Amino acid sequence: MINKKYVKIGLIIIIFLGIFLRVYNLDQESFDFDEIHTMNTLVKNDFKSAVKTIIQEEDLPTIDSLLLREWYKLVGDHHFLLRLFPVVFSILSILILFFLTKNIFNEHVALISSLLLSVSMVSISHAQTIRSYSAFTFFTLLSFYFFTRLNVFLSENKSINKAEVDHWRYNYLLFIIVTIISCYINYLAFFSIIIQNMIVLLNTKSFFQIPKKWVLSQLIIGLFCWPLLILSSIQLNNLHKLFQYVLFHKIGMPTILADI
């Protein structure tokens, strides 16, 4: 068992290491193609135009782009300040991963996991790019963090006090909100929902013994996320055309195979 004091010191060192690696030379490079693509949304004068641009030109819901747009209004097109937006989400991801891993394993594993994410080249690269990658990572980890705190497998008939009931209701509410947000950032969030339900099913003796509160949470998430089915049909159709163009014109693949 690691001393609590050493755990706190270790976590602080890891967080500061993550901050340094993500902030160092943050404004050294000019905006790349993906960032310029994102900027096309930010410079829109009105909210309606910004949403329209996201739907037509993005292949993801990217609700975080609307938050980034408000940040853009405050800081302008300053490279360093704009890129601080994904940096903050990336740093928070390190912290959330620690608590998530601690819930599942122990503090030792949690420190190692946080350190690996802190020095991850992919995570650092995403943190320094004005796209939805860091925000999606944060909300996905946060969704799984609250998932580990739900105590889904508690018997419905077990006697519990009011404080415990309020605690679980609070965690369920946060879990639902965070999961919905992650879905509106990236369609890949649906895989997280599938994995979470698989975990519940594998740890339940019978399909009919799945706790009602878990079923209710999934129904609420589905209710708020069903508009994404309409949005995905528009956005993924654009992505489909892009793939066709690349396969046919750039790679030289026969048209019949490019269509497939």
Short mmCIF file of C-alpha atoms in Angstrom, two decimals:
data_model
loop_
_atom_site.label_atom_id
_atom_site.label_comp_id
_atom_site.label_asym_id
_atom_site.label_seq_id
_atom_site.Cartn_x
_atom_site.Cartn_y
_atom_site.Cartn_z
CA MET A 1 0.00 0.00 0.00
CA ILE A 2 1.46 3.35 -1.07
CA ASN A 3 1.57 6.17 1.45
CA LYS A 4 -1.24 8.68 0.76
CA LYS A 5 1.24 11.55 0.95
CA TYR A 6 3.46 10.02 -1.75
CA VAL A 7 0.42 9.38 -3.94
CA LYS A 8 -0.56 13.07 -3.81
CA ILE A 9 3.00 14.20 -4.51
CA GLY A 10 3.31 11.72 -7.38
CA LEU A 11 0.01 12.84 -8.92
CA ILE A 12 1.00 16.53 -8.65
CA ILE A 13 4.32 15.81 -10.38
CA ILE A 14 2.53 13.89 -13.15
CA ILE A 15 0.01 16.71 -13.66
CA PHE A 16 2.74 19.35 -13.89
CA LEU A 17 4.69 17.12 -16.29
CA GLY A 18 1.57 16.83 -18.44
CA ILE A 19 1.07 20.62 -18.35
CA PHE A 20 4.68 21.29 -19.35
CA LEU A 21 4.65 18.83 -22.26
CA ARG A 22 1.37 20.24 -23.61
CA VAL A 23 2.15 23.94 -23.18
CA TYR A 24 5.78 23.81 -24.36
CA ASN A 25 6.07 25.41 -27.83
CA LEU A 26 2.29 25.47 -28.04
CA ASP A 27 2.27 28.37 -30.48
CA GLN A 28 5.40 27.44 -32.41
CA GLU A 29 3.61 25.96 -35.41
CA SER A 30 0.98 27.63 -37.58
CA PHE A 31 -2.56 26.24 -37.77
CA ASP A 32 -2.64 22.98 -39.72
CA PHE A 33 -5.36 21.91 -42.18
CA ASP A 34 -7.65 20.44 -39.50
CA GLU A 35 -7.36 23.54 -37.35
CA ILE A 36 -8.10 25.83 -40.29
CA HIS A 37 -11.15 23.65 -40.96
CA THR A 38 -12.26 24.23 -37.37
CA MET A 39 -11.58 27.96 -37.64
CA ASN A 40 -14.11 28.09 -40.48
CA THR A 41 -16.75 27.40 -37.84
CA LEU A 42 -15.37 29.83 -35.28
CA VAL A 43 -15.37 32.88 -37.54
CA LYS A 44 -19.10 32.68 -38.28
CA ASN A 45 -20.89 35.81 -37.13
CA ASP A 46 -24.02 34.15 -35.78
CA PHE A 47 -24.85 30.95 -33.93
CA LYS A 48 -27.14 29.62 -36.66
CA SER A 49 -24.42 29.90 -39.32
CA ALA A 50 -21.94 28.12 -37.03
CA VAL A 51 -24.32 25.20 -36.46
CA LYS A 52 -25.05 24.99 -40.20
CA THR A 53 -21.33 24.88 -40.99
CA ILE A 54 -20.76 22.11 -38.45
CA ILE A 55 -23.56 20.00 -39.94
CA GLN A 56 -22.45 20.51 -43.53
CA GLU A 57 -18.67 20.41 -43.22
CA GLU A 58 -17.87 18.34 -40.13
CA ASP A 59 -18.06 14.55 -39.95
CA LEU A 60 -18.77 14.73 -36.21
CA PRO A 61 -21.40 16.43 -34.01
CA THR A 62 -18.59 18.46 -32.30
CA ILE A 63 -20.72 20.37 -29.81
CA ASP A 64 -17.42 21.46 -28.27
CA SER A 65 -16.85 23.59 -31.39
CA LEU A 66 -19.66 25.84 -30.19
CA LEU A 67 -17.90 26.24 -26.83
CA LEU A 68 -14.62 26.86 -28.63
CA ARG A 69 -16.40 29.53 -30.67
CA GLU A 70 -17.20 31.43 -27.47
CA TRP A 71 -13.57 31.07 -26.41
CA TYR A 72 -12.52 32.43 -29.81
CA LYS A 73 -14.64 35.52 -29.21
CA LEU A 74 -12.63 36.20 -26.04
CA VAL A 75 -9.07 35.49 -27.25
CA GLY A 76 -9.26 35.95 -31.04
CA ASP A 77 -7.05 33.91 -33.35
CA HIS A 78 -4.05 33.89 -31.00
CA HIS A 79 -2.44 30.45 -31.50
CA PHE A 80 -1.36 29.90 -27.90
CA LEU A 81 -4.58 31.03 -26.25
CA LEU A 82 -6.84 29.18 -28.70
CA ARG A 83 -4.92 25.94 -28.22
CA LEU A 84 -5.28 26.26 -24.46
CA PHE A 85 -8.88 25.09 -24.93
CA PRO A 86 -7.97 21.48 -25.86
CA VAL A 87 -4.96 21.61 -23.49
CA VAL A 88 -7.26 22.08 -20.48
CA PHE A 89 -9.35 19.02 -21.46
CA SER A 90 -6.19 16.97 -21.99
CA ILE A 91 -4.81 17.85 -18.54
CA LEU A 92 -8.16 17.12 -16.88
CA SER A 93 -8.14 13.73 -18.65
CA ILE A 94 -4.93 12.82 -16.80
CA LEU A 95 -6.60 13.61 -13.48
CA ILE A 96 -9.83 11.76 -14.31
CA LEU A 97 -7.90 8.71 -15.51
CA PHE A 98 -6.20 8.56 -12.12
CA PHE A 99 -9.51 8.44 -10.23
CA LEU A 100 -11.08 6.07 -12.76
CA THR A 101 -8.20 3.59 -12.52
CA LYS A 102 -8.11 3.95 -8.74
CA ASN A 103 -11.79 2.94 -8.59
CA ILE A 104 -11.11 -0.18 -10.67
CA PHE A 105 -7.66 -1.22 -9.39
CA ASN A 106 -5.56 0.71 -6.88
CA GLU A 107 -3.50 3.88 -6.44
CA HIS A 108 -0.32 2.25 -7.77
CA VAL A 109 -1.95 1.33 -11.07
CA ALA A 110 -3.66 4.74 -11.15
CA LEU A 111 -0.34 6.59 -10.93
CA ILE A 112 1.20 4.48 -13.71
CA SER A 113 -1.86 4.99 -15.94
CA SER A 114 -1.83 8.76 -15.40
CA LEU A 115 1.91 8.92 -16.11
CA LEU A 116 1.50 7.01 -19.38
CA LEU A 117 -1.26 9.38 -20.52
CA SER A 118 0.76 12.38 -19.37
CA VAL A 119 3.70 11.51 -21.66
CA SER A 120 1.62 9.99 -24.47
CA MET A 121 2.70 11.51 -27.78
CA VAL A 122 -0.79 11.04 -29.23
CA SER A 123 -2.41 12.79 -26.26
CA ILE A 124 0.09 15.66 -26.45
CA SER A 125 -0.46 16.03 -30.20
CA HIS A 126 -4.24 16.08 -29.75
CA ALA A 127 -3.92 18.59 -26.89
CA GLN A 128 -2.07 20.98 -29.20
CA THR A 129 -4.65 20.73 -31.96
CA ILE A 130 -7.86 22.77 -32.05
CA ARG A 131 -10.15 19.81 -32.63
CA SER A 132 -12.53 17.70 -30.54
CA TYR A 133 -10.06 14.90 -29.69
CA SER A 134 -9.09 16.06 -26.20
CA ALA A 135 -12.64 17.00 -25.22
CA PHE A 136 -13.94 13.62 -26.37
CA THR A 137 -11.22 11.79 -24.42
CA PHE A 138 -12.09 13.75 -21.27
CA PHE A 139 -15.86 13.18 -21.42
CA THR A 140 -15.40 9.49 -22.31
CA LEU A 141 -13.14 8.95 -19.30
CA LEU A 142 -15.57 10.94 -17.15
CA SER A 143 -18.46 8.78 -18.34
CA PHE A 144 -16.60 5.60 -17.33
CA TYR A 145 -15.58 7.21 -14.04
CA PHE A 146 -19.20 7.80 -13.03
CA PHE A 147 -20.07 4.37 -14.42
CA THR A 148 -17.70 2.80 -11.88
CA ARG A 149 -19.44 4.76 -9.11
CA LEU A 150 -22.99 3.73 -9.99
CA ASN A 151 -22.97 0.42 -8.14
CA VAL A 152 -25.21 -0.91 -10.91
CA PHE A 153 -25.22 -4.42 -9.53
CA LEU A 154 -26.77 -3.50 -6.18
CA SER A 155 -29.85 -5.61 -5.49
CA GLU A 156 -33.07 -3.69 -5.97
CA ASN A 157 -34.45 -5.17 -2.74
CA LYS A 158 -31.43 -4.39 -0.57
CA SER A 159 -32.16 -2.06 2.31
CA ILE A 160 -30.27 1.23 1.94
CA ASN A 161 -30.44 4.54 3.77
CA LYS A 162 -31.48 7.89 2.32
CA ALA A 163 -27.90 9.19 2.10
CA GLU A 164 -26.89 6.23 -0.10
CA VAL A 165 -29.96 6.72 -2.32
CA ASP A 166 -29.13 10.41 -2.82
CA HIS A 167 -25.50 9.52 -3.56
CA TRP A 168 -26.45 7.03 -6.31
CA ARG A 169 -29.04 9.37 -7.80
CA TYR A 170 -26.41 12.11 -7.97
CA ASN A 171 -23.94 9.80 -9.75
CA TYR A 172 -26.59 8.53 -12.15
CA LEU A 173 -27.53 12.09 -13.06
CA LEU A 174 -23.91 13.06 -13.73
CA PHE A 175 -23.33 9.84 -15.67
CA ILE A 176 -26.32 10.55 -17.93
CA ILE A 177 -25.32 14.19 -18.56
CA VAL A 178 -21.66 13.38 -19.30
CA THR A 179 -22.54 10.47 -21.60
CA ILE A 180 -24.97 12.60 -23.60
CA ILE A 181 -22.31 15.31 -24.00
CA SER A 182 -19.75 12.76 -25.20
CA CYS A 183 -22.23 11.54 -27.84
CA TYR A 184 -22.63 15.09 -29.14
CA ILE A 185 -18.85 15.44 -29.43
CA ASN A 186 -18.09 12.24 -31.32
CA TYR A 187 -20.17 9.35 -32.69
CA LEU A 188 -17.62 6.94 -31.22
CA ALA A 189 -19.27 7.57 -27.85
CA PHE A 190 -21.87 5.00 -28.87
CA PHE A 191 -19.16 2.34 -28.57
CA SER A 192 -18.66 3.42 -24.96
CA ILE A 193 -22.37 2.93 -24.33
CA ILE A 194 -22.21 -0.54 -25.90
CA ILE A 195 -19.21 -1.49 -23.76
CA GLN A 196 -20.88 -0.25 -20.57
CA ASN A 197 -24.02 -2.25 -21.31
CA MET A 198 -21.95 -5.34 -22.09
CA ILE A 199 -20.26 -4.99 -18.69
CA VAL A 200 -23.66 -4.76 -16.99
CA LEU A 201 -24.97 -7.79 -18.90
CA LEU A 202 -21.88 -9.90 -18.18
CA ASN A 203 -22.18 -9.14 -14.47
CA THR A 204 -25.90 -9.84 -14.26
CA LYS A 205 -27.16 -13.41 -13.90
CA SER A 206 -30.22 -12.80 -16.05
CA PHE A 207 -31.34 -10.18 -18.56
CA PHE A 208 -34.47 -9.65 -16.47
CA GLN A 209 -32.38 -8.89 -13.37
CA ILE A 210 -30.79 -5.76 -14.84
CA PRO A 211 -31.49 -2.95 -12.34
CA LYS A 212 -34.38 -0.69 -13.33
CA LYS A 213 -32.34 2.42 -12.59
CA TRP A 214 -29.76 1.34 -15.19
CA VAL A 215 -32.43 0.69 -17.82
CA LEU A 216 -33.97 4.09 -17.08
CA SER A 217 -30.59 5.82 -17.50
CA GLN A 218 -30.12 4.19 -20.92
CA LEU A 219 -33.61 5.23 -22.01
CA ILE A 220 -32.93 8.84 -21.01
CA ILE A 221 -29.61 8.84 -22.90
CA GLY A 222 -31.35 7.36 -25.95
CA LEU A 223 -34.12 9.96 -25.76
CA PHE A 224 -31.67 12.86 -25.84
CA CYS A 225 -29.34 11.30 -28.43
CA TRP A 226 -31.82 10.08 -31.06
CA PRO A 227 -31.49 13.36 -33.10
CA LEU A 228 -27.91 12.24 -33.81
CA LEU A 229 -29.35 9.54 -36.08
CA ILE A 230 -30.65 12.30 -38.37
CA LEU A 231 -27.43 14.28 -38.05
CA SER A 232 -25.25 11.25 -38.77
CA SER A 233 -27.12 10.50 -42.00
CA ILE A 234 -26.14 13.98 -43.24
CA GLN A 235 -22.59 14.09 -41.96
CA LEU A 236 -21.55 10.51 -42.71
CA ASN A 237 -22.93 10.84 -46.23
CA ASN A 238 -20.43 13.66 -46.76
CA LEU A 239 -17.71 11.45 -45.30
CA HIS A 240 -18.78 8.65 -47.66
CA LYS A 241 -18.30 10.96 -50.65
CA LEU A 242 -14.87 11.97 -49.35
CA PHE A 243 -13.78 8.33 -49.09
CA GLN A 244 -15.03 7.66 -52.61
CA TYR A 245 -13.04 10.59 -53.96
CA VAL A 246 -9.84 9.46 -52.21
CA LEU A 247 -10.19 5.83 -53.24
CA PHE A 248 -11.11 6.56 -56.85
CA HIS A 249 -9.08 9.67 -57.73
CA LYS A 250 -6.08 9.39 -55.41
CA ILE A 251 -5.55 5.64 -55.13
CA GLY A 252 -6.99 4.63 -58.48
CA MET A 253 -9.41 2.03 -57.14
CA PRO A 254 -12.09 0.88 -59.64
CA THR A 255 -15.36 2.80 -59.29
CA ILE A 256 -17.43 -0.25 -58.29
CA LEU A 257 -15.08 -0.98 -55.38
CA ALA A 258 -14.87 2.70 -54.35
CA ASP A 259 -18.68 2.81 -54.13
CA ILE A 260 -18.71 -0.24 -51.86
#
